[in-house]
Short mmCIF file of C-alpha atoms in Angstrom, two decimals:
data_model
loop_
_atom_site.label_atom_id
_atom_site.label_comp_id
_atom_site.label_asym_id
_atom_site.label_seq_id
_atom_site.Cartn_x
_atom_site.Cartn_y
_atom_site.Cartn_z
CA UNK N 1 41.33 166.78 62.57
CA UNK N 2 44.15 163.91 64.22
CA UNK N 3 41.88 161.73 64.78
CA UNK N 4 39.89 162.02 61.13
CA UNK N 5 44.05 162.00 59.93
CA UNK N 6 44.27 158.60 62.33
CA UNK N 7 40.98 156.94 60.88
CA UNK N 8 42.57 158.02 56.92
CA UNK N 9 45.46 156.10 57.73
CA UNK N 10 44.09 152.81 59.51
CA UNK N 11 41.83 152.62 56.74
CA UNK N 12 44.44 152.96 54.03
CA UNK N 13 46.99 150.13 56.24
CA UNK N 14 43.73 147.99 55.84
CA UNK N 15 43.13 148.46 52.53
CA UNK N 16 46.90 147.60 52.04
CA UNK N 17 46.75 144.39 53.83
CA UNK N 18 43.97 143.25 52.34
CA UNK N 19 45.40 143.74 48.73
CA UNK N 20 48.14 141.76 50.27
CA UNK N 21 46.40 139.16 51.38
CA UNK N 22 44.31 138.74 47.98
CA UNK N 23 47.35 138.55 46.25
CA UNK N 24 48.98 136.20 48.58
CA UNK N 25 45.89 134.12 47.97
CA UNK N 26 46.77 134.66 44.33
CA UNK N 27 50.49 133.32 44.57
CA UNK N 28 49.40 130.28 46.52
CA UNK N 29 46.50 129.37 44.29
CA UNK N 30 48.74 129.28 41.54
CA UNK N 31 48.53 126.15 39.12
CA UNK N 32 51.20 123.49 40.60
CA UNK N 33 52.21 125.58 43.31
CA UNK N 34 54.38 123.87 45.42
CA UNK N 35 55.76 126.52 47.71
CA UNK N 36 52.94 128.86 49.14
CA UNK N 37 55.72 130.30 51.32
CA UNK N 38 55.07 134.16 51.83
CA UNK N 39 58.94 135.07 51.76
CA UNK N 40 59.04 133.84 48.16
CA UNK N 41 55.62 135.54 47.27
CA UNK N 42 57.90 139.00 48.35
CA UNK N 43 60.73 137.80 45.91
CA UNK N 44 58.72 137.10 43.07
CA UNK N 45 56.40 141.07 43.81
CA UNK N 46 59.55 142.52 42.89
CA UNK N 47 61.03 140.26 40.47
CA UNK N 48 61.27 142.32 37.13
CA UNK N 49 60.55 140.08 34.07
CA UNK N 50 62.50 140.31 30.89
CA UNK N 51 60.03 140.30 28.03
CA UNK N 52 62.31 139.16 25.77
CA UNK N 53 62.25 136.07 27.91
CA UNK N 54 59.02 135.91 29.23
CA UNK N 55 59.44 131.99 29.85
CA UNK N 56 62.12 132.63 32.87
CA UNK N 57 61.53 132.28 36.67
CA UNK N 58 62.16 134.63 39.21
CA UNK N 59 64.28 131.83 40.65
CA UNK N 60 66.35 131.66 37.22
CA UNK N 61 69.63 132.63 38.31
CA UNK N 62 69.92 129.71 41.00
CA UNK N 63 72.29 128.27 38.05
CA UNK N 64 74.94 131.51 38.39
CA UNK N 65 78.37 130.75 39.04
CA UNK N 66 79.67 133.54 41.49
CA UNK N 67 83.03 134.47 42.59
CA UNK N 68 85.11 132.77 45.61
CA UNK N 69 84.34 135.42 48.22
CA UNK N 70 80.19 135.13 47.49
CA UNK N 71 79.97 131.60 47.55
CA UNK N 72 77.44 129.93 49.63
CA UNK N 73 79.30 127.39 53.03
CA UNK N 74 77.69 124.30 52.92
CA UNK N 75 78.53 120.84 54.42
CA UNK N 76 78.78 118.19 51.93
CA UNK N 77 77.90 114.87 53.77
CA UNK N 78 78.85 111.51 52.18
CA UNK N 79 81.23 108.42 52.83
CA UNK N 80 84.11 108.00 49.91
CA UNK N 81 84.18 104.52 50.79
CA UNK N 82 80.59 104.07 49.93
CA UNK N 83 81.61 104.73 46.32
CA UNK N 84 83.72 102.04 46.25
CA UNK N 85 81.12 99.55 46.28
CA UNK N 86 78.63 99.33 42.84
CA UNK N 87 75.09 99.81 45.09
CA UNK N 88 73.29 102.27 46.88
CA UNK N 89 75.41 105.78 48.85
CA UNK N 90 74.14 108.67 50.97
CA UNK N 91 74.68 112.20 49.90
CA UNK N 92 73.27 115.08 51.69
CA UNK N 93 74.45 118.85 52.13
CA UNK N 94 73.78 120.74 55.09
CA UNK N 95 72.77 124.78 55.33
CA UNK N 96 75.68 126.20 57.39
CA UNK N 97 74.74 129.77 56.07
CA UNK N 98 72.90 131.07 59.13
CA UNK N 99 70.52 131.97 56.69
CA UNK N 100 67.07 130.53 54.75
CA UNK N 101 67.71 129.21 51.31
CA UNK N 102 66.01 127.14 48.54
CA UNK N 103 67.39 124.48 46.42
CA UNK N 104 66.22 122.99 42.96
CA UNK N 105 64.68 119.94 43.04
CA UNK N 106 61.84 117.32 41.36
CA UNK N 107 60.91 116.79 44.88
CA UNK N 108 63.23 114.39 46.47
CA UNK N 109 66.70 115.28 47.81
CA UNK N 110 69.19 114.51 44.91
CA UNK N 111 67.07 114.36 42.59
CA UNK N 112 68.72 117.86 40.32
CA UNK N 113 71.93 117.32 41.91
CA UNK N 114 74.79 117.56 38.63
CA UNK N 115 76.95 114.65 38.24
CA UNK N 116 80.65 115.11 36.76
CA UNK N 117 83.68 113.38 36.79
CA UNK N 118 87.42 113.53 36.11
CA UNK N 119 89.02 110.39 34.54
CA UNK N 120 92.67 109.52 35.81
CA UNK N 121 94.37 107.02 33.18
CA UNK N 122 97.71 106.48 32.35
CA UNK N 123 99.16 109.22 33.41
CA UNK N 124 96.91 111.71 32.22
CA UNK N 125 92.92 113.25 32.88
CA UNK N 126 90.13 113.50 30.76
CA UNK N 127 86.78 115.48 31.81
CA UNK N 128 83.22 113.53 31.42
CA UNK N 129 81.28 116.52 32.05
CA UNK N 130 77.43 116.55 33.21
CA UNK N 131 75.35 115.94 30.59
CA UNK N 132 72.45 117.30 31.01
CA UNK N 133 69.05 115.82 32.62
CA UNK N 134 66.86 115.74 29.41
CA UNK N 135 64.09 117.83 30.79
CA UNK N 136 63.09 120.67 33.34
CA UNK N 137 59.39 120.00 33.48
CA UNK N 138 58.04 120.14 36.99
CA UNK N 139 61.15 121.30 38.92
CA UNK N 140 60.51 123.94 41.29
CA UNK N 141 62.66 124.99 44.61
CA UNK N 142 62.49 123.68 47.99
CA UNK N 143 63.37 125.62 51.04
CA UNK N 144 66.36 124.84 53.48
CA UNK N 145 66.57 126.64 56.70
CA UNK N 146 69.93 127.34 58.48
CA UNK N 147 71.19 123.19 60.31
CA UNK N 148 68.71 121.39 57.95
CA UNK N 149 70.20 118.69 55.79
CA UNK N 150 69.11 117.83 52.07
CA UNK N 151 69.84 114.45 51.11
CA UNK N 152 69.07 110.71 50.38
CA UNK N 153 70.02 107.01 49.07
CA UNK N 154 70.42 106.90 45.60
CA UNK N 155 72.43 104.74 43.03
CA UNK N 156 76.53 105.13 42.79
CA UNK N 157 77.05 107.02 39.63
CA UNK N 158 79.56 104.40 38.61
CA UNK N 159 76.48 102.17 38.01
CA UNK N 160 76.23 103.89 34.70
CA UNK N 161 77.19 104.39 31.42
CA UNK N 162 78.41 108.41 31.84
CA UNK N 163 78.34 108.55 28.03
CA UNK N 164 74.70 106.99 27.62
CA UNK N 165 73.45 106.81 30.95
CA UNK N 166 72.90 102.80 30.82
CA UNK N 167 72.62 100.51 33.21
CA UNK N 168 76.30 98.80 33.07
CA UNK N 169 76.02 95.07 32.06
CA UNK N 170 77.34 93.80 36.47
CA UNK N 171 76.97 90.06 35.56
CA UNK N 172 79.25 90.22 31.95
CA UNK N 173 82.63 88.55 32.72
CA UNK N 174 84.69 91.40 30.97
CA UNK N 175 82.94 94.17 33.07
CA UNK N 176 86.41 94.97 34.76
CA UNK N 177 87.29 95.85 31.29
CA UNK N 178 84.18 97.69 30.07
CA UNK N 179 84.56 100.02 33.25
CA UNK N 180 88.63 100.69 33.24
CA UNK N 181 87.96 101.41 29.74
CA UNK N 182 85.01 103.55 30.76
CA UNK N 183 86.67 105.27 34.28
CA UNK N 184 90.22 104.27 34.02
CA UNK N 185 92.89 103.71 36.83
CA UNK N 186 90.84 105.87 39.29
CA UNK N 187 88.14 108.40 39.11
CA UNK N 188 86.76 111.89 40.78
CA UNK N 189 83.59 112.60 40.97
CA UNK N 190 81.92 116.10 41.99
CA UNK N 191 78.52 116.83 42.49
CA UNK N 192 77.13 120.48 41.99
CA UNK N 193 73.45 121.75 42.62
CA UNK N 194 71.16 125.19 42.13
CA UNK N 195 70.37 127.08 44.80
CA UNK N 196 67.93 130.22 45.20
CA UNK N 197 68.35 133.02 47.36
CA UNK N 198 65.73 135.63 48.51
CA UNK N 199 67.02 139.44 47.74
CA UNK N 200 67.76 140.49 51.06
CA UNK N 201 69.99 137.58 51.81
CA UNK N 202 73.77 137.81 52.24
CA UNK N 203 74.41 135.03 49.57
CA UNK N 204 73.55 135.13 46.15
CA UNK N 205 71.42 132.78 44.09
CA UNK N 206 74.67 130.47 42.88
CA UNK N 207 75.13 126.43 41.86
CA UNK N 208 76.80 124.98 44.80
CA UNK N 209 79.57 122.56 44.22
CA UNK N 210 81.01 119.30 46.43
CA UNK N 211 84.63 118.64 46.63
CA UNK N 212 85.78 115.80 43.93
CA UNK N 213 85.51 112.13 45.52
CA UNK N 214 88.72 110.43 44.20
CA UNK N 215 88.26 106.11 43.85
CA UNK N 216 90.49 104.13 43.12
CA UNK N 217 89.02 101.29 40.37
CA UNK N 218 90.80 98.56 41.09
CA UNK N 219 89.08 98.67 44.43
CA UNK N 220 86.08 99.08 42.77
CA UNK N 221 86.44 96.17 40.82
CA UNK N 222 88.03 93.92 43.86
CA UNK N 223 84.45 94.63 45.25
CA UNK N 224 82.93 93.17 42.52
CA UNK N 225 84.56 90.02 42.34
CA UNK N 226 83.44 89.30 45.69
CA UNK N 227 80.25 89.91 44.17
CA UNK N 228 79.73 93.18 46.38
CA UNK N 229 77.47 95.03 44.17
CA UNK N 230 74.21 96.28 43.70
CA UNK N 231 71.68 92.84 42.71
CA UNK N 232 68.65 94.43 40.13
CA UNK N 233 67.62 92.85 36.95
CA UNK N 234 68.47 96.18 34.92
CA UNK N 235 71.90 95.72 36.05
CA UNK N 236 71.52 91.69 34.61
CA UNK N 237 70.68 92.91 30.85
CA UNK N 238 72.97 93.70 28.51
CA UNK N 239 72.51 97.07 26.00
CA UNK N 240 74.51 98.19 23.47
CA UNK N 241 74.30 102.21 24.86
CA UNK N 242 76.52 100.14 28.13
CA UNK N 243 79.46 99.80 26.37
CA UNK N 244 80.05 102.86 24.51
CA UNK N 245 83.39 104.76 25.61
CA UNK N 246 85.11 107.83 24.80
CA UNK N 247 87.61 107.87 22.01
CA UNK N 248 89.72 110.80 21.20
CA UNK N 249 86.89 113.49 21.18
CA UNK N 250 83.88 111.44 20.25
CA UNK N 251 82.10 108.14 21.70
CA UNK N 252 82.32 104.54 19.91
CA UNK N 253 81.27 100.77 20.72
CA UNK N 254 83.78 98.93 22.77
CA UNK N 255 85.34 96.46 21.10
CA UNK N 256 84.42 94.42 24.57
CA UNK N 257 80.89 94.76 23.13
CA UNK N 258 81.51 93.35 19.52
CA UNK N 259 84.44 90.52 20.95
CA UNK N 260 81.96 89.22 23.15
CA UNK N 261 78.42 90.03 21.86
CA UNK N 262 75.55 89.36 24.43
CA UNK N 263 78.03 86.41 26.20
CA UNK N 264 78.18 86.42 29.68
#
């Protein structure tokens, strides 16, 4: 009778694993699945979808905002001065958590991190909050284990338009006055960026956010006149969307713009 009771159960555990396995197979076989990882194929078994929004991910809440005592320690890694120059910086953040975690991305480093800043000028501060990346098609979440580092070279935000995301016109004369006009006497920026976390870990799912970067413009424009800035042919044209600017609580042309046309 044990053993017959023995034989019941090791066929039932097999039976188990293999219905594992098959599904397993399932999960990784998925259309544009780009995390086969099994701890994530657990996650998403006991993810409970809402039917009245049948759309969402089992990763959907990586955009929470959580309270002080939940949120996640990470190491933002960058160089202030590099944003004092108009060309390429480094920005990584390193998993200090003890603990496995995935991040949103398009598939480079950087590439969903949220840009916003905080303008400083004359005396008082104006928000330019992120605006939003236009699309979510093909993002998906990368993992992160506990000492690895996300990050990469990409363009200083102060390249750009934050209104209209252009290409600021570098080689127009008045560009000093196009970007005090644009980022005033100095600027902060802070990045933020969506992070997943499996069930059983000790931090939840939450968007992660840097401390602000504060640079001064003037320095950013001394740079420039010692022609210290990034050299690309979309940063030699000149568009209209370059030299819009905030006015009151809406955006208009600068008068920089209509003064001086398409003069350089």
């Amino acid at each position: 009778m044990k053993k017959k009771i023995i034989i019941a159960f090791f066929i039932i555990l097999i039976v188990l694993i293999g219905i594992i396995i098959s599904k397993f197979n399932e999960f990784k076989n998925e259309p544009y699945q780009k995390t086969p990882f099994f701890d994530l194929f657990v996650a998403k078994s006991f993810y409970k979808k809402d039917l009245e929004r049948p759309w969402e991910e089992f990763w959907d809440n990586s955009w929470n905002n959580v309270s002080k005592e939940n949120e996640r320690p990470i190491e933002w890694i960058s160089n202030p001065k590099d944003f004092e120059k108009l060309d390429s910086i480094y920005l990584g953040f390193k998993n200090t958590t003890k603990e496995k975690f995935y991040y949103v991305t398009w598939g480079e480093p950087n590439s969903r991190i949220r840009i916003s800043f905080n303008v400083f000028k004359n005396g008082k501060i104006d928000s330019i909050p992120f605006g939003g990346f236009g699309c979510g098609t093909g993002i998906y979440i990368a993992p992160l284990k506990n000492g690895e580092i996300a990050g990469g070279k990409f363009l200083n935000p102060l390249l750009f338009n934050p209104f209209t995301n252009h290409y600021l016109p570098l080689k127009n004369r008045k560009f000093p006055e196009l970007f005090k006009e644009i980022y005033g006497d100095s600027v902060a920026i802070k990045f933020e960026q969506a992070t997943y976390s499996l069930p059983w870990n000790k931090f939840p799912s939450q968007m992660i956010e840097s401390k602000e970067i504060i640079i001064s413009t003037e320095k950013i424009i001394e740079n420039w006149k010692k022609g210290d800035y990034k050299l690309s042919p979309e940063f030699d044209k000149e568009n209209e969307q370059a030299f819009y600017i905030k006015y009151k609580e809406d955006y208009e042309l600068s008068s920089i713009y209509e003064k001086e046309g398409k003069t350089k």
